[in-house]
């Protein structure tokens, strides 16, 4: 299988810098969805109370470490720059250059395999709203933030998936062989992922039944 054609267009420095700063979106999402979840349910990652708050803050801090350290560590800086160029290339549908073409091809293919994640996102806020303790202070504003946050996240994921699908269908750059598929990649989606999800669900049900009563 071969892929690709198009012109080589390097993203300018400002675009790359903006893409690097997008790495801080992850800790923002962790806090933006985790805090209202705590307000609604008092639970995070299966934990409650002060321990749950500690875990939430720890996760947010850890996700912010890499983008904070990137300007100070050359290897992280190069990795962030390459990731930014791939991100810009996928969305602008431009050739990221010979060293990053395979990485862009792989990223696009795996994003397409993970398209099913977007279908789950509307379910997540519904689950939280069902679990919510509406007598808790700030529950209603927290519910609004949760619904709006997941809606924005779903919209973002859809844009990523559409850009990736366009790349897979018509990759930018010269014609080239498609990168090989590692054994684990097909498990990211399709029937194999459904099988894993089904196995996980059955396991959870069995454990709950075995430990109840």
Coordinates of N, CA, C and O in Angstrom, one line a residue, residues 51-151:
X51 N -8.6 12.5 50.1 CA -7.8 11.7 49.2 C -8.1 11.8 47.8 O -7.2 11.9 46.9
X52 N -9.4 12.0 47.5 CA -9.8 12.2 46.1 C -9.3 13.5 45.6 O -8.8 13.6 44.4
X53 N -9.4 14.6 46.4 CA -8.9 15.9 46.0 C -7.4 15.8 45.7 O -6.8 16.4 44.8
X54 N -6.7 15.1 46.6 CA -5.2 14.9 46.5 C -4.8 14.3 45.2 O -3.9 14.7 44.5
X55 N -5.6 13.2 44.8 CA -5.3 12.5 43.6 C -5.6 13.4 42.4 O -4.8 13.4 41.4
X56 N -6.7 14.1 42.4 CA -7.0 15.0 41.3 C -5.9 16.0 41.1 O -5.5 16.2 39.9
X57 N -5.5 16.7 42.1 CA -4.5 17.7 42.0 C -3.2 17.1 41.5 O -2.4 17.7 40.7
X58 N -2.8 15.9 42.1 CA -1.6 15.2 41.7 C -1.6 14.9 40.2 O -0.6 15.1 39.5
X59 N -2.7 14.4 39.7 CA -2.9 14.1 38.3 C -2.7 15.3 37.4 O -2.0 15.3 36.4
X60 N -3.3 16.4 37.8 CA -3.2 17.7 37.1 C -1.7 18.2 37.1 O -1.2 18.6 36.0
X61 N -1.1 18.1 38.2 CA 0.3 18.5 38.3 C 1.2 17.7 37.4 O 2.1 18.2 36.6
X62 N 1.0 16.3 37.4 CA 1.8 15.4 36.6 C 1.7 15.7 35.2 O 2.6 15.6 34.4
X63 N 0.4 15.9 34.7 CA 0.2 16.2 33.3 C 0.8 17.5 32.9 O 1.0 17.7 31.7
X64 N 1.1 18.4 33.8 CA 1.7 19.7 33.5 C 3.2 19.7 33.5 O 3.8 20.6 33.0
X65 N 3.8 18.6 34.0 CA 5.2 18.6 34.2 C 5.9 18.6 32.9 O 6.9 19.4 32.7
X66 N 5.5 17.7 31.9 CA 6.2 17.7 30.7 C 6.2 19.0 29.9 O 7.3 19.5 29.5
X67 N 5.1 19.6 29.7 CA 5.1 20.9 29.0 C 5.9 22.0 29.8 O 6.5 22.9 29.2
X68 N 5.9 21.9 31.1 CA 6.7 22.9 31.9 C 8.2 22.6 31.7 O 9.0 23.6 31.7
X69 N 8.6 21.4 31.7 CA 10.0 21.0 31.6 C 10.5 21.1 30.1 O 11.8 21.2 29.9
X70 N 9.7 21.1 29.2 CA 10.1 21.0 27.8 C 11.1 22.1 27.4 O 12.1 21.8 26.7
X71 N 10.8 23.4 27.8 CA 11.8 24.4 27.4 C 13.2 24.2 28.0 O 14.2 24.8 27.6
X72 N 13.2 23.5 29.1 CA 14.5 23.3 29.9 C 15.3 22.1 29.5 O 16.5 22.0 29.8
X73 N 14.6 21.1 28.9 CA 15.2 19.8 28.5 C 15.2 19.7 27.0 O 14.2 19.6 26.4
X74 N 16.4 19.7 26.4 CA 16.5 19.7 24.9 C 15.7 18.5 24.3 O 15.0 18.7 23.3
X75 N 15.8 17.4 24.9 CA 15.1 16.2 24.3 C 13.6 16.4 24.3 O 12.9 16.1 23.3
X76 N 13.1 16.9 25.4 CA 11.7 17.2 25.5 C 11.3 18.3 24.6 O 10.2 18.2 24.0
X77 N 12.1 19.3 24.4 CA 11.8 20.4 23.5 C 11.7 19.9 22.1 O 10.8 20.3 21.4
X78 N 12.7 19.0 21.7 CA 12.6 18.5 20.3 C 11.4 17.7 20.1 O 10.7 17.7 19.1
X79 N 11.1 16.9 21.1 CA 9.9 16.0 21.0 C 8.6 16.8 20.9 O 7.7 16.5 20.1
X80 N 8.5 17.9 21.7 CA 7.4 18.8 21.7 C 7.2 19.5 20.3 O 6.2 19.6 19.8
X81 N 8.4 19.9 19.8 CA 8.4 20.6 18.5 C 7.9 19.6 17.4 O 7.1 20.0 16.5
X82 N 8.4 18.4 17.4 CA 8.0 17.4 16.4 C 6.5 17.1 16.5 O 5.8 17.0 15.5
X83 N 6.0 17.0 17.8 CA 4.6 16.7 18.0 C 3.8 17.9 17.5 O 2.7 17.7 16.9
X84 N 4.3 19.1 17.7 CA 3.6 20.3 17.2 C 3.5 20.3 15.7 O 2.5 20.7 15.1
X85 N 4.6 20.0 15.1 CA 4.6 20.0 13.6 C 3.7 19.0 13.0 O 3.0 19.2 12.0
X86 N 3.6 17.8 13.7 CA 2.7 16.8 13.2 C 1.3 17.2 13.4 O 0.4 17.1 12.5
X87 N 1.0 17.8 14.5 CA -0.4 18.3 14.8 C -0.8 19.4 13.8 O -1.9 19.3 13.2
X88 N 0.1 20.3 13.5 CA -0.2 21.4 12.5 C -0.4 20.8 11.1 O -1.3 21.1 10.4
X89 N 0.5 19.8 10.8 CA 0.4 19.2 9.5 C -0.9 18.5 9.3 O -1.5 18.6 8.2
X90 N -1.3 17.7 10.3 CA -2.6 17.0 10.1 C -3.8 17.9 9.9 O -4.6 17.7 9.1
X91 N -3.8 19.0 10.7 CA -5.0 19.9 10.6 C -4.9 20.8 9.3 O -5.9 21.2 8.8
X92 N -3.7 21.2 8.9 CA -3.5 22.0 7.7 C -3.4 21.2 6.5 O -3.5 21.7 5.4
X93 N -3.3 19.9 6.7 CA -3.1 18.9 5.6 C -1.9 19.3 4.7 O -2.0 19.4 3.5
X94 N -0.8 19.5 5.4 CA 0.4 19.8 4.7 C 1.5 18.8 5.1 O 1.5 18.2 6.2
X95 N 2.5 18.7 4.3 CA 3.6 17.8 4.5 C 4.5 18.3 5.6 O 5.1 19.4 5.6
X96 N 4.7 17.5 6.7 CA 5.5 17.9 7.8 C 7.0 17.7 7.5 O 7.8 18.1 8.4
X97 N 7.4 17.1 6.4 CA 8.8 16.9 6.1 C 9.1 15.5 6.2 O 8.4 14.6 6.7
X98 N 10.3 15.1 5.6 CA 10.6 13.7 5.4 C 10.8 12.9 6.8 O 10.5 11.7 6.8
X99 N 11.2 13.7 7.8 CA 11.5 13.0 9.1 C 10.2 12.7 9.9 O 10.2 11.9 10.8
X100 N 9.1 13.4 9.5 CA 7.9 13.3 10.3 C 6.7 12.7 9.5 O 5.6 12.6 10.1
X101 N 6.9 12.3 8.3 CA 5.8 11.8 7.5 C 5.3 10.5 8.1 O 4.1 10.4 8.2
X102 N 6.2 9.6 8.5 CA 5.7 8.3 9.0 C 5.0 8.6 10.3 O 3.9 7.9 10.6
X103 N 5.5 9.5 11.1 CA 4.9 9.8 12.4 C 3.5 10.4 12.2 O 2.5 10.0 12.9
X104 N 3.3 11.2 11.2 CA 2.0 11.8 10.9 C 1.1 10.7 10.4 O -0.1 10.7 10.8
X105 N 1.6 9.8 9.6 CA 0.7 8.7 9.0 C 0.2 7.8 10.2 O -0.9 7.4 10.2
X106 N 1.1 7.5 11.1 CA 0.8 6.7 12.3 C -0.3 7.4 13.2 O -1.2 6.8 13.6
X107 N 0.0 8.7 13.4 CA -0.9 9.4 14.3 C -2.3 9.5 13.7 O -3.3 9.3 14.4
X108 N -2.4 9.7 12.4 CA -3.7 9.8 11.8 C -4.4 8.5 11.8 O -5.6 8.4 12.1
X109 N -3.7 7.4 11.5 CA -4.3 6.1 11.5 C -4.9 5.7 12.8 O -6.0 5.2 13.0
X110 N -4.1 6.0 13.9 CA -4.5 5.6 15.2 C -5.7 6.5 15.7 O -6.5 6.1 16.5
X111 N -5.7 7.8 15.3 CA -6.8 8.6 15.7 C -8.1 8.1 15.1 O -9.1 8.2 15.7
X112 N -8.0 7.7 13.8 CA -9.2 7.1 13.2 C -9.6 5.9 13.9 O -10.9 5.7 14.1
X113 N -8.7 5.0 14.3 CA -9.1 3.8 15.0 C -9.8 4.2 16.3 O -10.7 3.4 16.8
X114 N -9.5 5.3 16.9 CA -10.1 5.7 18.2 C -11.3 6.6 18.0 O -11.7 7.3 19.0
X115 N -11.9 6.6 16.9 CA -13.1 7.5 16.6 C -14.2 7.1 17.6 O -15.0 8.0 17.9
X116 N -14.3 5.9 18.0 CA -15.4 5.5 18.9 C -15.4 6.2 20.3 O -16.4 6.3 20.9
X117 N -14.2 6.8 20.6 CA -14.2 7.5 21.9 C -15.2 8.7 21.9 O -15.8 9.0 22.9
X118 N -15.3 9.3 20.7 CA -16.3 10.4 20.6 C -17.7 10.0 20.9 O -18.5 10.8 21.4
X119 N -18.1 8.7 20.6 CA -19.4 8.2 20.8 C -19.7 8.0 22.3 O -20.9 8.0 22.7
X120 N -18.6 7.8 23.1 CA -18.8 7.6 24.5 C -19.0 8.9 25.3 O -19.6 8.9 26.4
X121 N -18.5 10.0 24.7 CA -18.4 11.2 25.5 C -19.8 11.7 25.9 O -19.9 12.3 27.0
X122 N -20.9 11.6 25.1 CA -22.2 12.1 25.6 C -22.7 11.3 26.8 O -23.5 11.7 27.6
X123 N -22.2 10.0 26.9 CA -22.7 9.2 28.0 C -22.1 9.6 29.3 O -22.7 9.5 30.4
X124 N -20.8 10.0 29.3 CA -20.1 10.3 30.5 C -20.8 11.4 31.4 O -20.9 11.2 32.6
X125 N -21.2 12.5 30.8 CA -21.8 13.5 31.7 C -23.2 13.0 32.2 O -23.6 13.3 33.3
X126 N -23.9 12.2 31.4 CA -25.1 11.6 31.9 C -24.9 10.7 33.1 O -25.7 10.8 34.1
X127 N -23.9 9.9 33.1 CA -23.6 9.1 34.2 C -23.3 9.9 35.5 O -23.8 9.6 36.6
X128 N -22.5 11.0 35.3 CA -22.2 11.9 36.4 C -23.5 12.6 37.0 O -23.6 12.7 38.2
X129 N -24.3 13.0 36.1 CA -25.6 13.6 36.5 C -26.5 12.7 37.3 O -27.2 13.1 38.2
X130 N -26.5 11.4 36.8 CA -27.3 10.4 37.5 C -26.7 10.1 38.9 O -27.4 10.0 39.9
X131 N -25.4 10.2 39.0 CA -24.7 9.9 40.3 C -24.7 11.1 41.2 O -24.3 11.0 42.4
X132 N -25.0 12.3 40.7 CA -24.8 13.5 41.5 C -25.7 13.6 42.7 O -26.8 13.1 42.8
X133 N -25.1 14.2 43.7 CA -25.8 14.5 45.0 C -26.2 16.0 44.9 O -25.4 16.9 45.1
X134 N -27.5 16.2 44.5 CA -27.9 17.5 44.2 C -28.1 18.4 45.4 O -28.4 19.6 45.3
X135 N -27.9 17.8 46.6 CA -27.9 18.6 47.8 C -26.6 19.2 48.1 O -26.5 20.1 49.1
X136 N -25.6 18.9 47.4 CA -24.2 19.4 47.7 C -24.2 20.8 47.2 O -24.7 21.2 46.1
X137 N -23.4 21.7 47.9 CA -23.3 23.1 47.5 C -22.6 23.2 46.1 O -21.6 22.5 45.8
X138 N -23.2 24.0 45.2 CA -22.6 24.2 43.9 C -22.9 23.1 42.9 O -22.3 23.1 41.8
X139 N -23.9 22.3 43.2 CA -24.1 21.1 42.3 C -24.6 21.6 41.0 O -24.2 21.1 39.9
X140 N -25.5 22.5 40.9 CA -26.1 23.0 39.7 C -25.1 23.6 38.8 O -25.0 23.3 37.6
X141 N -24.3 24.6 39.3 CA -23.2 25.2 38.4 C -22.2 24.1 37.9 O -21.8 24.1 36.8
X142 N -21.9 23.2 38.8 CA -21.0 22.1 38.5 C -21.6 21.2 37.3 O -20.8 20.8 36.4
X143 N -22.9 21.0 37.4 CA -23.5 20.2 36.3 C -23.4 20.9 35.0 O -23.2 20.3 33.9
X144 N -23.6 22.2 35.0 CA -23.5 23.0 33.8 C -22.1 22.9 33.2 O -21.9 22.7 32.0
X145 N -21.1 23.0 34.1 CA -19.7 23.0 33.6 C -19.4 21.6 33.1 O -18.7 21.5 32.0
X146 N -19.9 20.5 33.7 CA -19.7 19.2 33.2 C -20.3 19.0 31.8 O -19.6 18.5 30.9
X147 N -21.5 19.4 31.6 CA -22.2 19.2 30.3 C -21.4 20.0 29.3 O -21.1 19.5 28.2
X148 N -21.1 21.3 29.6 CA -20.4 22.1 28.6 C -19.0 21.6 28.3 O -18.6 21.6 27.2
X149 N -18.4 21.1 29.3 CA -17.0 20.6 29.2 C -16.9 19.4 28.3 O -16.1 19.3 27.4
X150 N -17.8 18.5 28.5 CA -17.8 17.3 27.7 C -18.3 17.6 26.2 O -17.9 17.0 25.3
X151 N -19.2 18.6 26.1 CA -19.6 19.0 24.7 C -18.5 19.6 24.0 O -18.2 19.3 22.8

